[in-house]
CSV table of C-alpha atoms and ligand atoms in Angstrom, one decimal:
chain,number,residue,atom,x,y,z
M,136,MET,CA,7.3,-22.6,11.7
M,137,ARG,CA,3.8,-21.1,11.7
M,138,ALA,CA,2.6,-19.6,8.4
M,139,VAL,CA,-0.6,-18.8,6.6
M,140,THR,CA,-0.8,-20.8,3.4
M,141,MET,CA,-3.2,-21.7,0.7
M,142,SER,CA,-3.2,-24.9,-1.2
M,143,GLU,CA,-5.3,-23.8,-4.1
M,144,PHE,CA,-6.5,-20.5,-5.5
M,145,GLY,CA,-9.8,-19.4,-4.1
M,146,ALA,CA,-9.4,-21.6,-1.0
M,147,SER,CA,-9.5,-19.9,2.4
M,148,PRO,CA,-5.9,-19.4,3.7
M,149,VAL,CA,-5.2,-21.5,6.8
M,150,LEU,CA,-2.6,-21.3,9.6
M,151,CYS,CA,-0.1,-24.2,9.3
M,152,HIS,CA,2.3,-25.1,12.1
M,153,ASP,CA,4.9,-27.2,10.2
M,154,VAL,CA,5.9,-25.0,7.2
M,155,PRO,CA,9.7,-25.4,6.5
M,156,GLU,CA,11.8,-22.4,7.7
M,157,PRO,CA,13.3,-20.4,4.8
M,158,LEU,CA,17.1,-20.2,4.3
M,159,ALA,CA,18.9,-17.0,3.4
M,160,GLY,CA,20.2,-17.2,-0.2
M,161,PRO,CA,22.9,-14.7,-1.5
M,162,GLY,CA,21.7,-11.1,-1.0
M,163,GLN,CA,18.8,-12.3,1.2
M,164,VAL,CA,17.8,-11.4,4.7
M,165,ILE,CA,15.7,-13.7,7.0
M,166,VAL,CA,13.3,-11.5,9.0
M,167,ARG,CA,11.6,-12.8,12.2
M,168,VAL,CA,8.2,-11.2,11.4
M,169,GLN,CA,6.2,-9.5,14.2
M,170,ALA,CA,3.8,-7.5,12.2
M,171,SER,CA,2.3,-7.4,8.7
M,172,SER,CA,-0.7,-6.0,6.8
M,173,VAL,CA,-3.2,-6.9,4.1
M,174,ASN,CA,-2.8,-5.5,0.6
M,175,TRP,CA,-4.9,-5.9,-2.5
M,176,VAL,CA,-2.0,-7.9,-4.0
M,177,ASP,CA,-2.6,-10.5,-1.2
M,178,ALA,CA,-6.3,-10.7,-2.1
M,179,ASP,CA,-5.5,-10.9,-5.8
M,180,ILE,CA,-3.1,-13.8,-5.3
M,181,ALA,CA,-5.5,-15.6,-3.0
M,182,HIS,CA,-8.0,-15.4,-5.8
M,183,GLY,CA,-5.6,-16.6,-8.4
M,184,MET,CA,-5.7,-13.3,-10.3
M,185,PHE,CA,-2.0,-13.2,-11.4
M,186,PRO,CA,-1.6,-16.5,-13.2
M,187,GLN,CA,-0.7,-15.1,-16.6
M,188,THR,CA,1.6,-12.2,-15.6
M,189,ALA,CA,3.5,-13.9,-12.8
M,190,PRO,CA,2.5,-17.6,-12.5
M,191,HIS,CA,2.0,-18.6,-8.9
M,192,GLU,CA,2.1,-22.2,-7.9
M,193,PRO,CA,0.2,-23.2,-4.7
M,194,PRO,CA,1.0,-23.9,-1.9
M,195,ILE,CA,1.7,-20.2,-1.3
M,196,THR,CA,2.4,-18.4,1.9
M,197,LEU,CA,0.6,-15.1,1.6
M,198,GLY,CA,1.6,-11.6,2.8
M,199,HIS,CA,3.9,-8.9,1.5
M,200,ASP,CA,4.5,-6.2,4.2
M,201,PHE,CA,6.6,-7.1,7.2
M,202,ALA,CA,8.2,-5.6,10.3
M,203,GLY,CA,10.4,-7.5,12.6
M,204,THR,CA,14.0,-8.4,13.5
M,205,VAL,CA,16.8,-9.7,11.3
M,206,ALA,CA,17.3,-13.4,12.2
M,207,ALA,CA,20.0,-14.2,9.6
M,208,VAL,CA,21.7,-12.7,6.5
M,209,GLY,CA,22.9,-14.4,3.3
M,210,ALA,CA,26.2,-13.9,1.6
M,211,GLY,CA,26.9,-10.3,0.4
M,212,VAL,CA,24.4,-8.6,2.6
M,213,ARG,CA,26.0,-5.4,3.9
M,214,THR,CA,23.3,-3.0,5.1
M,215,VAL,CA,21.7,-4.9,8.0
M,216,GLU,CA,22.9,-7.4,10.6
M,217,VAL,CA,21.3,-9.9,12.9
M,218,GLY,CA,19.2,-8.3,15.6
M,219,ASP,CA,18.4,-5.1,13.6
M,220,GLU,CA,14.8,-4.0,13.6
M,221,VAL,CA,13.6,-3.6,10.0
M,222,PHE,CA,10.5,-3.2,7.9
M,223,GLY,CA,9.8,-3.6,4.2
M,224,THR,CA,7.7,-5.4,1.7
M,225,ILE,CA,8.6,-8.4,-0.5
M,226,SER,CA,8.6,-7.7,-4.2
M,227,VAL,CA,5.2,-7.7,-5.9
M,228,ALA,CA,6.9,-8.2,-9.3
M,229,GLY,CA,7.4,-11.9,-9.3
M,230,PRO,CA,5.6,-15.0,-8.1
M,231,VAL,CA,5.2,-15.4,-4.4
M,232,ARG,CA,6.0,-18.7,-2.7
M,233,GLU,CA,7.1,-17.7,0.8
M,234,GLY,CA,5.3,-14.5,1.9
M,235,ALA,CA,5.3,-12.5,5.1
M,236,TRP,CA,2.4,-14.1,6.9
M,237,ALA,CA,4.9,-16.3,8.6
M,238,GLU,CA,7.2,-16.4,11.6
M,239,LEU,CA,10.2,-16.1,9.2
M,240,VAL,CA,10.4,-14.6,5.7
M,241,ALA,CA,13.3,-14.6,3.3
M,242,THR,CA,13.5,-11.4,1.3
M,243,GLY,CA,16.0,-9.4,-0.8
M,244,GLU,CA,18.2,-6.8,1.1
M,245,CYS,CA,16.8,-4.0,-1.1
M,246,THR,CA,13.2,-4.7,0.0
M,247,LEU,CA,13.8,-3.5,3.6
M,248,THR,CA,15.3,-0.8,5.7
M,249,ARG,CA,15.9,-0.2,9.4
M,250,LYS,CA,12.8,0.7,11.5
M,251,PRO,CA,13.2,4.0,13.3
M,252,ALA,CA,12.9,3.5,17.1
M,253,ALA,CA,10.2,6.2,17.2
M,254,VAL,CA,7.9,4.1,14.9
M,255,ASP,CA,5.9,1.3,16.6
M,256,THR,CA,6.2,-2.2,15.0
M,257,ALA,CA,2.5,-2.5,14.1
M,258,THR,CA,2.6,0.8,12.1
M,259,ALA,CA,5.9,-0.2,10.4
M,260,GLY,CA,4.2,-3.5,9.5
M,261,VAL,CA,1.5,-1.8,7.5
M,262,ALA,CA,3.6,1.0,6.0
M,263,ALA,CA,6.0,-0.3,3.4
M,264,LEU,CA,3.9,-1.1,0.2
M,265,ALA,CA,1.3,1.7,0.7
M,266,GLY,CA,3.9,4.1,1.9
M,267,THR,CA,6.4,3.6,-1.0
M,268,VAL,CA,3.7,3.7,-3.6
M,269,ALA,CA,2.3,6.9,-2.1
M,270,VAL,CA,5.7,8.5,-2.0
M,271,MET,CA,6.3,7.5,-5.7
M,272,SER,CA,2.9,8.8,-6.7
M,273,VAL,CA,3.3,12.2,-5.0
M,274,ASP,CA,6.8,12.5,-6.5
M,275,ALA,CA,5.4,11.9,-9.9
M,276,LEU,CA,2.8,14.7,-9.4
M,277,ASN,CA,5.6,17.2,-8.6
M,278,LEU,CA,3.2,19.4,-6.6
M,279,ALA,CA,4.0,23.1,-5.9
M,280,PRO,CA,2.7,25.0,-3.0
M,281,GLY,CA,-0.9,26.2,-3.7
M,282,GLU,CA,-1.6,23.8,-6.5
M,283,THR,CA,-4.7,21.7,-6.3
M,284,VAL,CA,-4.7,17.9,-6.4
M,285,LEU,CA,-7.7,15.5,-6.5
M,286,VAL,CA,-7.1,12.2,-4.7
M,287,ILE,CA,-9.5,9.3,-5.6
M,288,GLY,CA,-9.2,6.7,-2.9
M,289,ALA,CA,-8.0,9.0,-0.1
M,290,THR,CA,-9.6,6.8,2.6
M,291,GLY,CA,-7.4,3.9,1.7
M,292,GLY,CA,-3.8,2.9,2.5
M,293,VAL,CA,-2.1,4.5,-0.5
M,294,GLY,CA,-4.4,7.5,-0.8
M,295,GLY,CA,-4.3,8.3,2.9
M,296,VAL,CA,-0.5,8.6,2.9
M,297,ALA,CA,-0.6,10.5,-0.4
M,298,VAL,CA,-3.0,13.1,1.0
M,299,GLN,CA,-0.7,13.8,3.9
M,300,LEU,CA,2.4,14.1,1.6
M,301,ALA,CA,0.5,16.4,-0.8
M,302,ARG,CA,-0.4,18.6,2.1
M,303,ALA,CA,3.2,18.6,3.3
M,304,ALA,CA,4.1,19.8,-0.2
M,305,GLY,CA,1.8,22.8,0.3
M,306,ALA,CA,-0.9,21.5,-2.1
M,307,ILE,CA,-4.7,22.0,-1.6
M,308,VAL,CA,-6.2,18.5,-1.5
M,309,LEU,CA,-9.7,17.6,-2.8
M,310,ALA,CA,-11.1,14.1,-2.3
M,311,PRO,CA,-14.4,12.3,-2.6
M,312,GLY,CA,-15.5,10.4,0.4
M,313,LEU,CA,-18.6,9.0,2.1
M,314,PRO,CA,-20.4,11.3,4.6
M,315,GLU,CA,-19.0,9.3,7.5
M,316,ASP,CA,-15.4,9.8,6.1
M,317,GLU,CA,-15.5,13.6,6.3
M,318,GLU,CA,-13.9,14.1,9.7
M,319,TYR,CA,-11.3,11.4,8.9
M,320,LEU,CA,-10.4,12.9,5.6
M,321,ARG,CA,-10.1,16.4,7.0
M,322,GLY,CA,-7.8,15.0,9.7
M,323,LEU,CA,-5.5,13.7,6.9
M,324,GLY,CA,-5.4,17.2,5.4
M,325,VAL,CA,-8.2,17.1,2.8
M,326,SER,CA,-9.4,20.7,2.4
M,327,GLU,CA,-12.4,20.0,0.2
M,328,VAL,CA,-14.3,16.8,0.8
M,329,LEU,CA,-16.6,16.0,-2.1
M,330,PRO,CA,-19.5,13.5,-2.2
M,331,ARG,CA,-18.4,10.1,-3.4
M,332,GLY,CA,-20.3,9.7,-6.6
M,333,ASP,CA,-19.5,8.6,-10.2
M,334,ALA,CA,-16.8,10.5,-12.2
M,335,ALA,CA,-19.3,13.0,-13.7
M,336,GLU,CA,-20.6,13.9,-10.3
M,337,VAL,CA,-17.2,14.3,-8.8
M,338,ILE,CA,-16.0,16.4,-11.8
M,339,ALA,CA,-19.0,18.7,-11.5
M,340,ALA,CA,-18.3,19.1,-7.8
M,341,VAL,CA,-14.7,20.0,-8.5
M,342,ARG,CA,-15.5,22.4,-11.3
M,343,LYS,CA,-17.9,24.5,-9.1
M,344,PRO,CA,-15.1,26.1,-7.1
M,345,HIS,CA,-12.4,25.3,-9.6
M,346,PRO,CA,-13.8,26.0,-13.1
M,347,GLY,CA,-10.4,25.5,-14.7
M,348,GLY,CA,-9.9,22.1,-13.2
M,349,VAL,CA,-7.2,20.8,-10.9
M,350,ASP,CA,-3.5,20.8,-11.4
M,351,ALA,CA,-3.0,17.2,-10.5
M,352,LEU,CA,-4.9,13.9,-10.0
M,353,LEU,CA,-4.0,10.7,-8.1
M,354,ASP,CA,-6.4,7.9,-9.0
M,355,ALA,CA,-5.8,4.9,-6.7
M,356,VAL,CA,-9.2,3.3,-7.5
M,357,THR,CA,-9.9,3.0,-11.2
M,358,ALA,CA,-8.8,-0.4,-12.6
M,359,TYR,CA,-8.7,-1.8,-16.1
M,360,GLU,CA,-9.3,1.5,-17.8
M,361,ILE,CA,-8.0,5.0,-18.0
M,362,THR,CA,-9.2,7.2,-15.2
M,363,PRO,CA,-12.6,8.8,-16.0
M,364,PHE,CA,-11.5,11.7,-13.7
M,365,ALA,CA,-8.9,12.8,-16.3
M,366,ASP,CA,-11.2,15.5,-17.7
M,367,VAL,CA,-11.0,17.5,-14.5
M,368,VAL,CA,-7.2,18.0,-14.9
M,369,ARG,CA,-6.2,21.3,-16.5
M,370,ASP,CA,-4.2,21.3,-19.7
M,371,GLY,CA,-0.6,20.6,-18.8
M,372,GLY,CA,-1.6,19.0,-15.4
M,373,ARG,CA,-0.3,15.7,-14.0
M,374,ILE,CA,-1.9,12.3,-13.4
M,375,ALA,CA,-0.5,9.5,-11.4
M,376,SER,CA,-2.0,6.1,-10.6
M,377,PRO,CA,-0.9,2.9,-8.9
M,378,THR,CA,-3.7,1.0,-10.7
M,379,ASP,CA,-2.5,1.6,-14.3
M,380,ALA,CA,-5.2,4.2,-14.8
M,381,ALA,CA,-3.1,7.3,-15.6
M,382,GLY,CA,-3.1,6.8,-19.3
M,383,TYR,CA,-0.1,7.7,-21.5
M,384,GLY,CA,1.5,10.9,-22.5
M,385,PRO,CA,3.2,13.9,-21.0
M,386,GLY,CA,2.4,14.3,-17.3
M,387,CYS,CA,0.9,10.7,-16.9
M,388,THR,CA,2.7,8.3,-14.7
M,389,ASN,CA,1.6,4.7,-13.8
M,390,ILE,CA,3.3,3.7,-10.6
M,391,THR,CA,4.7,0.2,-10.1
M,392,HIS,CA,6.2,-0.6,-6.8
M,393,GLY,CA,9.7,-2.0,-7.0
M,394,PRO,CA,12.0,-3.0,-4.1
M,395,CYS,CA,13.9,0.1,-3.2
M,396,THR,CA,15.6,0.9,0.1
M,397,GLU,CA,16.0,4.5,-0.8
M,398,ILE,CA,12.2,5.1,-1.0
M,399,LEU,CA,11.6,2.9,2.1
M,400,ASP,CA,14.1,5.2,3.9
M,401,ARG,CA,12.0,8.1,3.0
M,402,VAL,CA,8.9,6.3,4.4
M,403,ALA,CA,10.8,5.6,7.6
M,404,ARG,CA,11.9,9.2,7.9
M,405,HIS,CA,8.3,10.5,7.2
M,406,LEU,CA,6.8,8.2,9.8
M,407,ALA,CA,9.5,9.1,12.4
M,408,ASP,CA,9.1,12.9,11.9
M,409,GLY,CA,5.3,12.7,11.7
M,410,THR,CA,5.0,13.9,8.1
M,411,PHE,CA,2.4,11.2,7.8
M,412,THR,CA,0.7,8.7,10.1
M,413,ILE,CA,-1.1,5.5,9.1
M,414,ALA,CA,-4.5,4.8,10.8
M,415,LEU,CA,-4.9,1.1,11.8
M,416,GLN,CA,-8.5,0.2,10.9
M,417,GLY,CA,-8.2,-3.2,12.5
M,418,SER,CA,-5.7,-5.8,13.7
M,419,TYR,CA,-6.0,-9.6,13.3
M,420,ASP,CA,-3.9,-12.4,14.7
M,421,LEU,CA,-2.0,-14.5,12.2
M,422,GLY,CA,-4.5,-17.3,12.6
M,423,ASP,CA,-7.3,-14.9,11.6
M,424,ALA,CA,-5.6,-13.8,8.4
M,425,ALA,CA,-8.5,-15.1,6.3
M,426,LYS,CA,-10.8,-12.7,8.2
M,427,ALA,CA,-8.3,-9.8,7.6
M,428,LEU,CA,-8.5,-10.5,3.8
M,429,GLN,CA,-12.2,-10.6,4.1
M,430,ALA,CA,-12.2,-7.3,5.9
M,431,LEU,CA,-10.2,-5.6,3.1
M,432,THR,CA,-12.3,-6.9,0.3
M,433,ALA,CA,-15.8,-6.8,1.8
M,434,HIS,CA,-15.9,-3.7,4.0
M,435,HIS,CA,-15.2,0.0,3.6
M,436,THR,CA,-11.5,0.6,4.1
M,437,ARG,CA,-10.2,3.5,6.2
M,438,GLY,CA,-6.4,3.3,6.6
M,439,LYS,CA,-4.7,-0.1,6.8
M,440,ILE,CA,-5.6,-3.5,8.3
M,441,ALA,CA,-2.8,-5.0,10.4
M,442,VAL,CA,-1.8,-8.7,10.9
M,443,ARG,CA,-0.1,-9.6,14.2
M,444,VAL,CA,2.4,-12.3,13.6
M,445,ALA,CA,4.1,-12.4,17.0
G,619,LIG,N1,1.2,-0.7,-8.5
G,619,LIG,C1,1.6,-1.1,-7.3
G,619,LIG,O1,2.7,-1.6,-7.1
G,619,LIG,C2,0.5,-1.0,-6.2
G,619,LIG,C3,0.9,-1.1,-4.9
G,619,LIG,C4,0.0,-0.9,-3.9
G,619,LIG,C5,-1.4,-0.8,-4.2
G,619,LIG,N2,-1.7,-0.8,-5.5
G,619,LIG,C6,-3.1,-0.7,-5.9
G,619,LIG,O2,-3.6,0.6,-5.5
G,619,LIG,C7,-5.0,0.5,-5.2
G,619,LIG,C8,-5.2,1.2,-3.8
G,619,LIG,O3,-4.5,0.4,-2.9
G,619,LIG,P1,-4.9,0.6,-1.3
G,619,LIG,O4,-4.0,-0.3,-0.6
G,619,LIG,O5,-4.8,2.1,-1.0
G,619,LIG,O6,-6.4,0.1,-1.3
G,619,LIG,P2,-7.5,0.5,-0.2
G,619,LIG,O7,-6.8,0.6,1.1
G,619,LIG,O8,-8.6,-0.5,-0.4
G,619,LIG,O9,-8.0,2.0,-0.6
G,619,LIG,C9,-8.9,2.3,-1.6
G,619,LIG,C10,-9.9,3.3,-1.0
G,619,LIG,O10,-10.6,3.9,-2.0
G,619,LIG,C11,-12.0,3.9,-1.6
G,619,LIG,N3,-12.8,4.0,-2.8
G,619,LIG,C12,-13.3,3.1,-3.6
G,619,LIG,N4,-14.0,3.6,-4.6
G,619,LIG,C13,-13.9,4.9,-4.5
G,619,LIG,C14,-14.5,6.0,-5.2
G,619,LIG,N5,-15.2,5.8,-6.3
G,619,LIG,N6,-14.2,7.3,-4.8
G,619,LIG,C15,-13.5,7.5,-3.7
G,619,LIG,N7,-12.9,6.5,-3.0
G,619,LIG,C16,-13.2,5.2,-3.4
G,619,LIG,C17,-12.1,2.6,-1.0
G,619,LIG,O11,-13.3,2.6,-0.2
G,619,LIG,P3,-14.1,1.2,-0.1
G,619,LIG,O12,-13.3,0.3,0.9
G,619,LIG,O13,-15.5,1.6,0.4
G,619,LIG,O14,-14.2,0.6,-1.5
G,619,LIG,C18,-10.9,2.6,-0.1
G,619,LIG,O15,-11.1,3.3,1.1
G,619,LIG,C19,-5.3,-0.9,-5.2
G,619,LIG,O16,-6.0,-1.2,-6.4
G,619,LIG,C20,-4.0,-1.7,-5.2
G,619,LIG,O17,-4.0,-2.9,-5.8
G,619,LIG,C21,-0.8,-0.9,-6.5
């Protein structure tokens, strides 16, 4: 089968035409992939950034998100059958050998759910990882109508979905963005677009209209340190982060994606009923996956970058 593989970390991923097809082990589903996306975890693995925590051994087929059709099921699989249209994301927790930038992917039953007919395949193909992490983040913030939430990274995949979920919960969303992002961010539901500066500048901009700070913060940008935006959260407020930046203590939640059909089902429902949409910033053929990776890491991101597999 065709798949995008890399033979050593740091090498450019290439399209191979003779990769062995995966077999469905117990509890596994083989999905004939039509659509995928690019996530930072793909870029991190491509650059060999996970060797200590989850040793990866090249050759690796990259790609996490997928949407497609069930081609085979392993022993014990009960929730889907051959021919079902599904979407999901393979687990980010362990080493990846056989990812989703391939014609066929083997994945655990709990990593996928049925794709609603109302959701197009390209959108489903970019939705799973960003969508589940956004749902988990907004759940953790437990927003009440009228509360304020500051979202750092609102132009990206996770942040863009989180903004729309926060709005749906009745919250008032503040987010820093570049001048050219203003219309896009307002379209997502951001009420107050702030200049994208360093943390001190953003905090000062928030405190002008909100001297007591905000009720909640989602930081989907800060990495390797506790969020420098924490000072703008009022006493007793909540902080969530998918980048391990929330810190520790009451109200602080660091989000880690785990395969979970229940949360994917919520993503499916939200996409189908229009609670949120996901903007496709660009779309690349499977053979151009290296360019898709480059687009995520080297250019300003607005929404999600899609990979067309079939
Ligand atoms: N824990 C998990 O399981 C999990 C799952 C998914 C994602 N994540 C992590 O969550 C983070 C976000 O993922 P994503 O897919 O949403 O990435 P993304 O699509 O690249 O989104 C990040 C967005 O934030 C913007 N940004 C960067 N610096 C900013 C700043 N100082 N102020 C405001 N906006 C800023 C980026 O713009 P530019 O493009 O201009 O930089 C980009 O639009 C990544 O670090 C990813 O690894 C974790």
